[in-house]
Coordinates of C-alpha atoms in Angstrom, one line a residue:
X1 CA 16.5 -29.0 1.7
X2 CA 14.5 -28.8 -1.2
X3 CA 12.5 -25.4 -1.9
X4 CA 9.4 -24.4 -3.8
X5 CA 9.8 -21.1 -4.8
X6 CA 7.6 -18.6 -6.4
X7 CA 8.3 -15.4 -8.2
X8 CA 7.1 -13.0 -10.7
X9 CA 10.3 -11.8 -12.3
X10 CA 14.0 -14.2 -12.7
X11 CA 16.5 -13.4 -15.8
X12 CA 15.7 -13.3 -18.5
X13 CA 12.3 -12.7 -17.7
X14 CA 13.6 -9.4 -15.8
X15 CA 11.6 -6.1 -15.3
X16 CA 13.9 -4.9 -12.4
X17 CA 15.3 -5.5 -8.9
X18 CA 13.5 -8.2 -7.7
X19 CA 14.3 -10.3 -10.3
X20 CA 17.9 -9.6 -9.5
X21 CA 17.4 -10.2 -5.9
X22 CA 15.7 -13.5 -7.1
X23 CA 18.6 -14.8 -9.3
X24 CA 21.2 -13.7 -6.8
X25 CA 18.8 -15.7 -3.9
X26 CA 18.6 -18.5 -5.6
X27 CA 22.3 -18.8 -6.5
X28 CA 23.4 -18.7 -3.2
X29 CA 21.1 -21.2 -2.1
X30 CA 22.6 -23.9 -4.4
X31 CA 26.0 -22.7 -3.7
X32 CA 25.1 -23.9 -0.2
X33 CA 23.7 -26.9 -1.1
X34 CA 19.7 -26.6 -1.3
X35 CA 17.7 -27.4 -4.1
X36 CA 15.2 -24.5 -5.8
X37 CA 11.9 -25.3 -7.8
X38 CA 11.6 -21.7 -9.4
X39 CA 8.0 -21.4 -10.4
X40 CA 7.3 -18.3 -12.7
X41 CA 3.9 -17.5 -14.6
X42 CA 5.1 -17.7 -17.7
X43 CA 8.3 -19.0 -19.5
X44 CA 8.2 -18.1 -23.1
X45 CA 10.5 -20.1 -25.7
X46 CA 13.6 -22.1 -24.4
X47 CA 14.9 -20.8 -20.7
X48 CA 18.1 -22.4 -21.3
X49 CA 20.7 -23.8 -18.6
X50 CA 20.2 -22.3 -14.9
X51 CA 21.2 -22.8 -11.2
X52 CA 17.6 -23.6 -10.5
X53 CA 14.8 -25.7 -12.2
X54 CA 12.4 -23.3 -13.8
X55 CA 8.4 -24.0 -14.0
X56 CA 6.0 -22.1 -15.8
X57 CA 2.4 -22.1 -14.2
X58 CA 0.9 -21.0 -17.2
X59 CA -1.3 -22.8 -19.9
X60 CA -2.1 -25.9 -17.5
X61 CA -5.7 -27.7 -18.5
X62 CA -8.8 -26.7 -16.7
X63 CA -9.6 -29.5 -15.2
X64 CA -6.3 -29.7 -13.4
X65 CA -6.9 -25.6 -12.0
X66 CA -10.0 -24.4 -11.4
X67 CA -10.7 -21.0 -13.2
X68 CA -11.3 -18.2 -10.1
X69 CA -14.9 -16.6 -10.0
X70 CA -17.3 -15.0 -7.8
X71 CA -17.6 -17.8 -5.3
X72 CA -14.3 -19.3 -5.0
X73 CA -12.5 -17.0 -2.8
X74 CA -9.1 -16.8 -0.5
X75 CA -10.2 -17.5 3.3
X76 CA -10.1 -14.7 5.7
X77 CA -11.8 -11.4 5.0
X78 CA -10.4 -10.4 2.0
X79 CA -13.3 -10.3 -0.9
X80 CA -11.4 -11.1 -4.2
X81 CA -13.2 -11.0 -7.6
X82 CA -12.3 -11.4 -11.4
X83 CA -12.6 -8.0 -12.4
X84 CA -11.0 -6.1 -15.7
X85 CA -8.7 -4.4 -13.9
X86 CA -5.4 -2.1 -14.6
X87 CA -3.4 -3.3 -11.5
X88 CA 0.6 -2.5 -11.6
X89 CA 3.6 -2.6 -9.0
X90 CA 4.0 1.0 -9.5
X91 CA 1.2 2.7 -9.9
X92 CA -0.1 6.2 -9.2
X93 CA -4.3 7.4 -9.4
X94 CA -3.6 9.1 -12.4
X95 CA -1.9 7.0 -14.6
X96 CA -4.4 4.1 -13.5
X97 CA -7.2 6.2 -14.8
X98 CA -5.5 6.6 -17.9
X99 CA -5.3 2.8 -18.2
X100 CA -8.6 2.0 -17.4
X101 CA -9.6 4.0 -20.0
X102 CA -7.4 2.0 -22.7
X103 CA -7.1 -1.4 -21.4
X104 CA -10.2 -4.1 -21.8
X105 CA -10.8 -7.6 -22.1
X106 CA -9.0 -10.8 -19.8
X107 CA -7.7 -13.7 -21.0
X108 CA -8.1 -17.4 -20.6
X109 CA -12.5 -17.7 -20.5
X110 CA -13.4 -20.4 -22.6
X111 CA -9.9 -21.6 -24.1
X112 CA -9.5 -24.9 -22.0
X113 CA -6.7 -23.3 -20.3
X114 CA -5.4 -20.9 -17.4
X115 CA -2.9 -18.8 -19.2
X116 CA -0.5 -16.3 -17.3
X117 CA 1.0 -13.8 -19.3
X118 CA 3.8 -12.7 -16.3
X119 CA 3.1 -9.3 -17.3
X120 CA 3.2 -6.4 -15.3
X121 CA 0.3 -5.0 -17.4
X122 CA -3.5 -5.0 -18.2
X123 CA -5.7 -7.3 -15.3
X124 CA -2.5 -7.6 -13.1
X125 CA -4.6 -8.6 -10.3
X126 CA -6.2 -11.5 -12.2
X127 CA -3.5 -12.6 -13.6
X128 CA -2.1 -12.9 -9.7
X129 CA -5.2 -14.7 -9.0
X130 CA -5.0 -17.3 -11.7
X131 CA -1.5 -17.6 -10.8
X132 CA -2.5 -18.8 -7.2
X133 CA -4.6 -21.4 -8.5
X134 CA -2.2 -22.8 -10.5
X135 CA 0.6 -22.8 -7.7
X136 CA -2.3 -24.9 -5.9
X137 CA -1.8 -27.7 -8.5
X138 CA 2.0 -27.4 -8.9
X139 CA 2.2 -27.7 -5.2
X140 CA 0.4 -31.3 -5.0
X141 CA 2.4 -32.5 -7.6
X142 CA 6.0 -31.5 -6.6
X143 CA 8.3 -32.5 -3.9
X144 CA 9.6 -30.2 -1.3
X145 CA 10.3 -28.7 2.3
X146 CA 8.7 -25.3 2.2
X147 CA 7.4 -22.7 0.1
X148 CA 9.3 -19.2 -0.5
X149 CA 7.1 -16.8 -2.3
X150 CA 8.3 -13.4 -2.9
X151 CA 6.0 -10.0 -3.4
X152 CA 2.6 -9.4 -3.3
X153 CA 2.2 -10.7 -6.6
X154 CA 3.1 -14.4 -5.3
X155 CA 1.3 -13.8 -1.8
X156 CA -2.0 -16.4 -3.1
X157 CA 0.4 -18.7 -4.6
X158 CA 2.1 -19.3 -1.7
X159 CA -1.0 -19.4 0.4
X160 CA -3.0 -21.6 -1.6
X161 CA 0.4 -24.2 -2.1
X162 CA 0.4 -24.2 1.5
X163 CA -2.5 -25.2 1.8
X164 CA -2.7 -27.8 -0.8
X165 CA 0.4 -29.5 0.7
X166 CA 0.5 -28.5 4.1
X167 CA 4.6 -27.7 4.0
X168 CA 5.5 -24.2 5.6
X169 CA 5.0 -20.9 3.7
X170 CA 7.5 -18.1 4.1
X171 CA 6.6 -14.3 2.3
X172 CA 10.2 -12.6 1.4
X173 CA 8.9 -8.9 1.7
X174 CA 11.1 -6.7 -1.1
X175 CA 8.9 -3.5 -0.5
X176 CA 5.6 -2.7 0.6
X177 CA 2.6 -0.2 -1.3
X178 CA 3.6 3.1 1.1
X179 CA 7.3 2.4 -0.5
X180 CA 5.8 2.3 -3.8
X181 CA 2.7 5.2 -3.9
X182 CA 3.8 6.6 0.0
X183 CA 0.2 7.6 1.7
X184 CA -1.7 7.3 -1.7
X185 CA -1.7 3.7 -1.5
X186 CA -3.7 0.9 -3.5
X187 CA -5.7 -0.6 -1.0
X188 CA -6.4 -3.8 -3.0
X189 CA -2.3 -4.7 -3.2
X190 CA -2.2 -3.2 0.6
X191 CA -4.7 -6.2 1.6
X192 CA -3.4 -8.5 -0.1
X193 CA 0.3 -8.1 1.0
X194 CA -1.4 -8.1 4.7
X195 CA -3.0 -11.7 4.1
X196 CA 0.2 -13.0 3.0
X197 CA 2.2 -11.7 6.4
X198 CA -1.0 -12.5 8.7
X199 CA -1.1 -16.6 6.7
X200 CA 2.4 -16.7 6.5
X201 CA 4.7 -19.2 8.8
X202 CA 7.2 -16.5 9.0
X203 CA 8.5 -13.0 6.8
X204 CA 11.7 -11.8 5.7
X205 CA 11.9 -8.2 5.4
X206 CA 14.9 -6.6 3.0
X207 CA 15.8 -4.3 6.0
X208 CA 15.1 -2.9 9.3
X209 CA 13.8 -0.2 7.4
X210 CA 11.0 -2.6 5.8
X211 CA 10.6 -4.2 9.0
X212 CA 9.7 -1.1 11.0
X213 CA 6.8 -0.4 8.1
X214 CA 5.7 -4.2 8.2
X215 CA 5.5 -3.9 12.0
X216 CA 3.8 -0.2 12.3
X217 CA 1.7 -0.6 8.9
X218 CA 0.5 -3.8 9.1
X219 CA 0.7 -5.0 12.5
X220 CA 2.9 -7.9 11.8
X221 CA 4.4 -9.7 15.6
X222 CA 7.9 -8.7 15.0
X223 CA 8.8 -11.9 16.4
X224 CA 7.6 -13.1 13.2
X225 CA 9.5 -10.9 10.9
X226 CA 13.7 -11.9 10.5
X227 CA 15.6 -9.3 8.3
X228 CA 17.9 -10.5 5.8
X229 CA 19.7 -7.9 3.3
X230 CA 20.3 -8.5 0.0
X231 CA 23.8 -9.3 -1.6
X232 CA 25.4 -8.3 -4.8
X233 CA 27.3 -10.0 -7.3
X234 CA 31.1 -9.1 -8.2
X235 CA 31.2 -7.4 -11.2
X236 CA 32.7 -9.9 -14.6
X237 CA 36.1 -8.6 -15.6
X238 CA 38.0 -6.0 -14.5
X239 CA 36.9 -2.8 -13.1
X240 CA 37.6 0.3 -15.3
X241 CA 40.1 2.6 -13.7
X242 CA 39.0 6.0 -12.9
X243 CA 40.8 9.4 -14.3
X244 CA 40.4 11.5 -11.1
X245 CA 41.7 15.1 -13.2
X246 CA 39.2 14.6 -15.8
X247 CA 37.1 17.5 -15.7
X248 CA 33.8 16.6 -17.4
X249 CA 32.3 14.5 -14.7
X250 CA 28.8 12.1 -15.4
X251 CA 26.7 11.5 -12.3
X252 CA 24.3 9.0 -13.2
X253 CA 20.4 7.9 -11.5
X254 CA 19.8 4.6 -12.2
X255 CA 16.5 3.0 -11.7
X256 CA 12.8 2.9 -12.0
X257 CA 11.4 6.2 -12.3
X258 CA 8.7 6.7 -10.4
X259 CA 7.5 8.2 -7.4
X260 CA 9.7 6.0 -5.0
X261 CA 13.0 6.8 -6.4
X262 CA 12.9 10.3 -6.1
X263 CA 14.0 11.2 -10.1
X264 CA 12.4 14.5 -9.4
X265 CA 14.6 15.4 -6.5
X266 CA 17.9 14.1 -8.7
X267 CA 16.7 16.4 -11.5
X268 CA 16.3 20.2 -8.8
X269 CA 19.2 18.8 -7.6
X270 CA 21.2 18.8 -11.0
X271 CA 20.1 22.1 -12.0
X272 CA 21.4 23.5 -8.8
X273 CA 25.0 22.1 -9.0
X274 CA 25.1 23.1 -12.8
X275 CA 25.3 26.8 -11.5
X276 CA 28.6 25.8 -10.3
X277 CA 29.8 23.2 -12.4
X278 CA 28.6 23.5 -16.0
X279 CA 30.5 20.8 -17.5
X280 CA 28.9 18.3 -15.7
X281 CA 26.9 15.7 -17.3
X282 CA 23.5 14.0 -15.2
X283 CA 22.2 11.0 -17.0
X284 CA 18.8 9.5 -15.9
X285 CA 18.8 5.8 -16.9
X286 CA 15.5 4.1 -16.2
X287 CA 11.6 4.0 -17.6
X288 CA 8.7 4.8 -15.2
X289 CA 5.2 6.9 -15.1
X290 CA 7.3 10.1 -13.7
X291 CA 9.5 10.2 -17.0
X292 CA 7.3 12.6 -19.4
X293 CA 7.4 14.6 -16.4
X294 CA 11.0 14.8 -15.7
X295 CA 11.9 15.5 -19.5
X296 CA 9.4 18.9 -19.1
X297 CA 10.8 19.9 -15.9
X298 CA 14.7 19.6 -17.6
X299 CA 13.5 21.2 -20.5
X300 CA 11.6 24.0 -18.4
X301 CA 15.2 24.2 -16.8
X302 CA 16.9 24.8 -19.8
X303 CA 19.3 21.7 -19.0
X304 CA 18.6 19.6 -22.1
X305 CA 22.5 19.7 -23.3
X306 CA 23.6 18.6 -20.1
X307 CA 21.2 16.0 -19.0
X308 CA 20.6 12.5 -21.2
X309 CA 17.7 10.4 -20.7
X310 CA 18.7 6.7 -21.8
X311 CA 15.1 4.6 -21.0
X312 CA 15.3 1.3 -19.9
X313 CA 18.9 -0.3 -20.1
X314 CA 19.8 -3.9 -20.4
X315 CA 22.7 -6.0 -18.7
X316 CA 25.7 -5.1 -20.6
X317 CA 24.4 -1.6 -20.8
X318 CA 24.3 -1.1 -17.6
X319 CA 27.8 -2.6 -17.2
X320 CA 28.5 0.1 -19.2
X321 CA 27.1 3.1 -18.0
X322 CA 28.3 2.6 -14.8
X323 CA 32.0 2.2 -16.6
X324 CA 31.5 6.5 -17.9
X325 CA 30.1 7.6 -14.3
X326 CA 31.5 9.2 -11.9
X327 CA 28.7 9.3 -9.0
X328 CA 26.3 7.7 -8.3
X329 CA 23.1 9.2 -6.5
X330 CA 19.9 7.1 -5.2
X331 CA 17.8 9.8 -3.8
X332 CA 14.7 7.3 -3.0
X333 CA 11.4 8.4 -1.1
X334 CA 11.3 5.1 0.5
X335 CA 13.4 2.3 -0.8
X336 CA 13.0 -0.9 0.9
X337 CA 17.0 -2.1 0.2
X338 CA 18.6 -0.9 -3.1
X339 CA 20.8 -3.1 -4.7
X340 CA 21.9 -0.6 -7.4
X341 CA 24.2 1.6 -5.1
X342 CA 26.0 -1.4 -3.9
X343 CA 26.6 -2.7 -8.1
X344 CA 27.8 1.1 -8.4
X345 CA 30.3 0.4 -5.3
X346 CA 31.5 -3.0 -6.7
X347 CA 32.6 -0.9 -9.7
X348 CA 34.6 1.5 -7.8
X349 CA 31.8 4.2 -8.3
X350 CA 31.1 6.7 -5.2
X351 CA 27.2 6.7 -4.4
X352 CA 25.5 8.8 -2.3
X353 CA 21.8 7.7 -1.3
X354 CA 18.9 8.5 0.8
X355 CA 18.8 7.8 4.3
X356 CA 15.1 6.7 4.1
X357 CA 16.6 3.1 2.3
X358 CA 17.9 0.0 3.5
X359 CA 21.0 -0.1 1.9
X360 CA 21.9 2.7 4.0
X361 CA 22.3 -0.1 6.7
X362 CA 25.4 -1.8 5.5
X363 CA 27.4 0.8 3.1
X364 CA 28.6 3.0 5.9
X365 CA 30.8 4.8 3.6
X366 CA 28.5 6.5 1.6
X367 CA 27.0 9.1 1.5
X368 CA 24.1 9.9 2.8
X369 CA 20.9 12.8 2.9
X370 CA 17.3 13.3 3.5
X371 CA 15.6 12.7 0.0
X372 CA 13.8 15.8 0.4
X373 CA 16.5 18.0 1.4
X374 CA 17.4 19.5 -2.3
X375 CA 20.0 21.4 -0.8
X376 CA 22.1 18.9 0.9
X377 CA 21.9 16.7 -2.1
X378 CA 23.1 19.4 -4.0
X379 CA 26.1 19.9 -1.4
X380 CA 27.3 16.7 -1.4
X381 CA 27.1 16.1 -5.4
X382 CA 29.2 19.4 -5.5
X383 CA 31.9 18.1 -2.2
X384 CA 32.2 14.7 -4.6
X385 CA 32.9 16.3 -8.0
X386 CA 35.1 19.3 -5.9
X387 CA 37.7 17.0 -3.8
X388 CA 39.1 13.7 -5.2
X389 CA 40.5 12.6 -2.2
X390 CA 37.2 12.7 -0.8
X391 CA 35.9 10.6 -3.6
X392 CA 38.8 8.0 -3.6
X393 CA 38.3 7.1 0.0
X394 CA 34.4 7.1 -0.4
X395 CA 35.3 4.4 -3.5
X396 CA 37.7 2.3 -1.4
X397 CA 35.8 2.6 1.6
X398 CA 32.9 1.8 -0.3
X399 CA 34.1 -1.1 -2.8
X400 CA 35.3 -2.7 0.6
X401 CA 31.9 -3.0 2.2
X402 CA 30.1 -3.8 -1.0
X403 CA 32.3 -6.7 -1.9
X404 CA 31.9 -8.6 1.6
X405 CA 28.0 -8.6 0.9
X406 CA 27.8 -11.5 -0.8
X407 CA 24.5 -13.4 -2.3
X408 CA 25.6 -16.5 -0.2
X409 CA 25.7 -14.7 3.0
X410 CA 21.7 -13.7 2.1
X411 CA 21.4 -17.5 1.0
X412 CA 22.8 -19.0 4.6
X413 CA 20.5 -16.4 6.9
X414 CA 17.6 -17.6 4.6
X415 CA 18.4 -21.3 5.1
X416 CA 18.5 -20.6 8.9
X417 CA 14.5 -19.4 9.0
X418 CA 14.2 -22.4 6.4
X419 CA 14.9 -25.0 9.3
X420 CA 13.5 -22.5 11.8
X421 CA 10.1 -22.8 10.3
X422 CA 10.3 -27.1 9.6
X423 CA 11.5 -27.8 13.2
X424 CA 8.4 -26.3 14.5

């Protein structure tokens, strides 16, 4: 079966976890033997040798994709319009005011072309509506079964390449607005990942945990909705071993920082157990709008010796921060999977994450609290660092479960809602 896919993010071009979700997707499809057009909005320089055939939608002519304006719009009641806009995945009020104040301009009127950029940054929802137009063209002049589109950012894409070719459309659902901005939502995104559920042949959700919001919050037919959780990928190499009696200890958040991850509980929580264990070290490795915030509140703390802020971290740096750590904590608002705590695992780190996350449903062994709950967080951070048998069965347990959820596993549930959707 031969798939066209659509995505935002796929290594190199990588902002975060759904472009590892996308990569590890798509490898376990081909491992099975299906075929993956990966379409992306933009492919800059050489993309070298992959598992899947990349496409760039960007910089096709005009007369081949119709720019989108006032009165070409989506059907159904959505009212879409062209607009300078300061659209992101993970944006809060305040920080979009600040960027409408900065960003102006669009891209692409009068050049001949559509160009995409890819970019999670200024005119986001443009750039999502251009990229539907163009996935209209690629999709009359490709081959293929059905059409996989992943996010909100793909939603018209996969609409509109439906539409053009009449093959089946599914939407793979990696988290929803109220994961991202909880009650404060963007109504805009929130309509537009409704469309894509309400058009699409079928959904996968990450987890139950998604499921129950897609159901509840958007009043999806759960009939309609199959959950399929992520994988991981083995680690390369061999796994650092871990000195036990070493008193220092480095308990590490890895991860956007933002609102849904919960930095801001990781941080009250790390000042707490550094009344009892001053030694420790708490690193927070990861970029986001909360970060100014969080390096005040550890400075207002008074914990700037024992707490290291790192910013965004690449591949092999991530390899090897998780190589000094010895915890890992995920204290996430609303986390729709979590793929992070299971890489920790894999790499004989103990994790303990928040209940309100779909990872929670298949790593048993771990530990798990309330995100809100300060206190408990604290406790268990503390029970980790204070008993090493504790922590040695929480790692074997852990590295046991972890390493039996495999990318191909995801890749052969997938397939199955593949034929599901083409028989009928």
């Amino acid at each position: 079966m031969r798939t066209l896919m659509f995505g935002w993010e796929f290594p190199p071009y990588i902002s975060g976890g759904l472009g590892t979700a996308c990569f590890g997707i798509t490898e376990g499809l081909t491992e099975i033997g299906a075929e993956v057009l990966f379409v992306l909005p933009r492919i800059s320089g050489e993309a070298g040798e992959t598992h899947v055939e990349l496409i760039p939608a960007s910089r096709y002519p005009s007369d081949e994709a119709r720019w989108p304006d006032e009165t070409t719009k989506p059907p159904g009641n959505l009212d879409f319009r062209t607009v300078d806009v300061a659209l992101r995945p993970y944006l809060n009020e305040a920080r979009y005011r600040c960027l409408m104040k900065t960003e102006r301009g669009s891209r692409g009127r009068g050049t001949g072309v559509l160009e995409t950029s890819g970019d999670y940054g200024e005119n986001l929802l443009e750039e999502v509506f251009r990229y539907g137009y163009l996935a209209e063209h690629i999709a009359r002049k490709e081959t293929y079964d059905v059409i996989h589109a992943h996010d909100w950012m793909t939603v018209l894409a996969g609409v509109r390449a439906s539409r053009a070719s009449g093959k089946p459309y599914i939407q793979h659902v990696h988290a929803v607005e109220f994961d991202r901005n909880g009650e404060n939502i963007n109504r805009d995104i929130y309509d537009i990942e409704r469309y894509g559920m309400e058009k699409a042949n079928h959904v996968i959700s990450v987890s139950h945990y998604t499921k129950r919001l897609i159901v509840e919050r958007y009043g999806i037919d759960p009939e309609k909705v199959t959950v399929v959780h992520n994988g991981v990928s083995a680690p390369n190499g061999r796994v650092k071993q871990r000195d036990d009696k070493r008193r220092a200890k480095v308990v590490l958040f890895l991860g956007r920082v933002t609102f849904q991850k919960g930095p801001d509980y990781f941080v009250e929580a790390a000042a707490k157990v550094l009344e009892s264990f001053p030694d420790t070290t708490f690193v927070m490795a990861g970029s986001g709008d909360m970060l100014p915030r969080m390096v005040e509140r550890v400075a207002e703390l008074g914990m700037g010796k024992s707490f290291h802020f790192t910013g965004f971290l690449g591949a092999d740096d991530v390899e090897r921060v998780y190589g000094m750590s010895d915890l890992f904590v995920m204290p996430s608002v609303s986390e729709p999977f979590g793929i992070a705590p299971l890489e920790a695992a894999c790499r004989d780190v103990p994790v303990i994450i928040s209940r309100q996350s779909g990872v929670s449903e298949v790593l048993n062994h771990a530990l798990k609290v309330d995100y809100w709950d300060v206190q408990e967080l604290t406790d268990k951070i503390i029970a980790t660092l204070l008993y090493p048998a504790l922590t040695r069965e929480m790692r074997e347990r852990c590295r046991e479960e972890a390493r039996n959820i495999s990318w191909v596993r995801t890749a052969e549930k997938i397939h199955a809602v593949y034929r599901q959707v083409c028989c009928k």
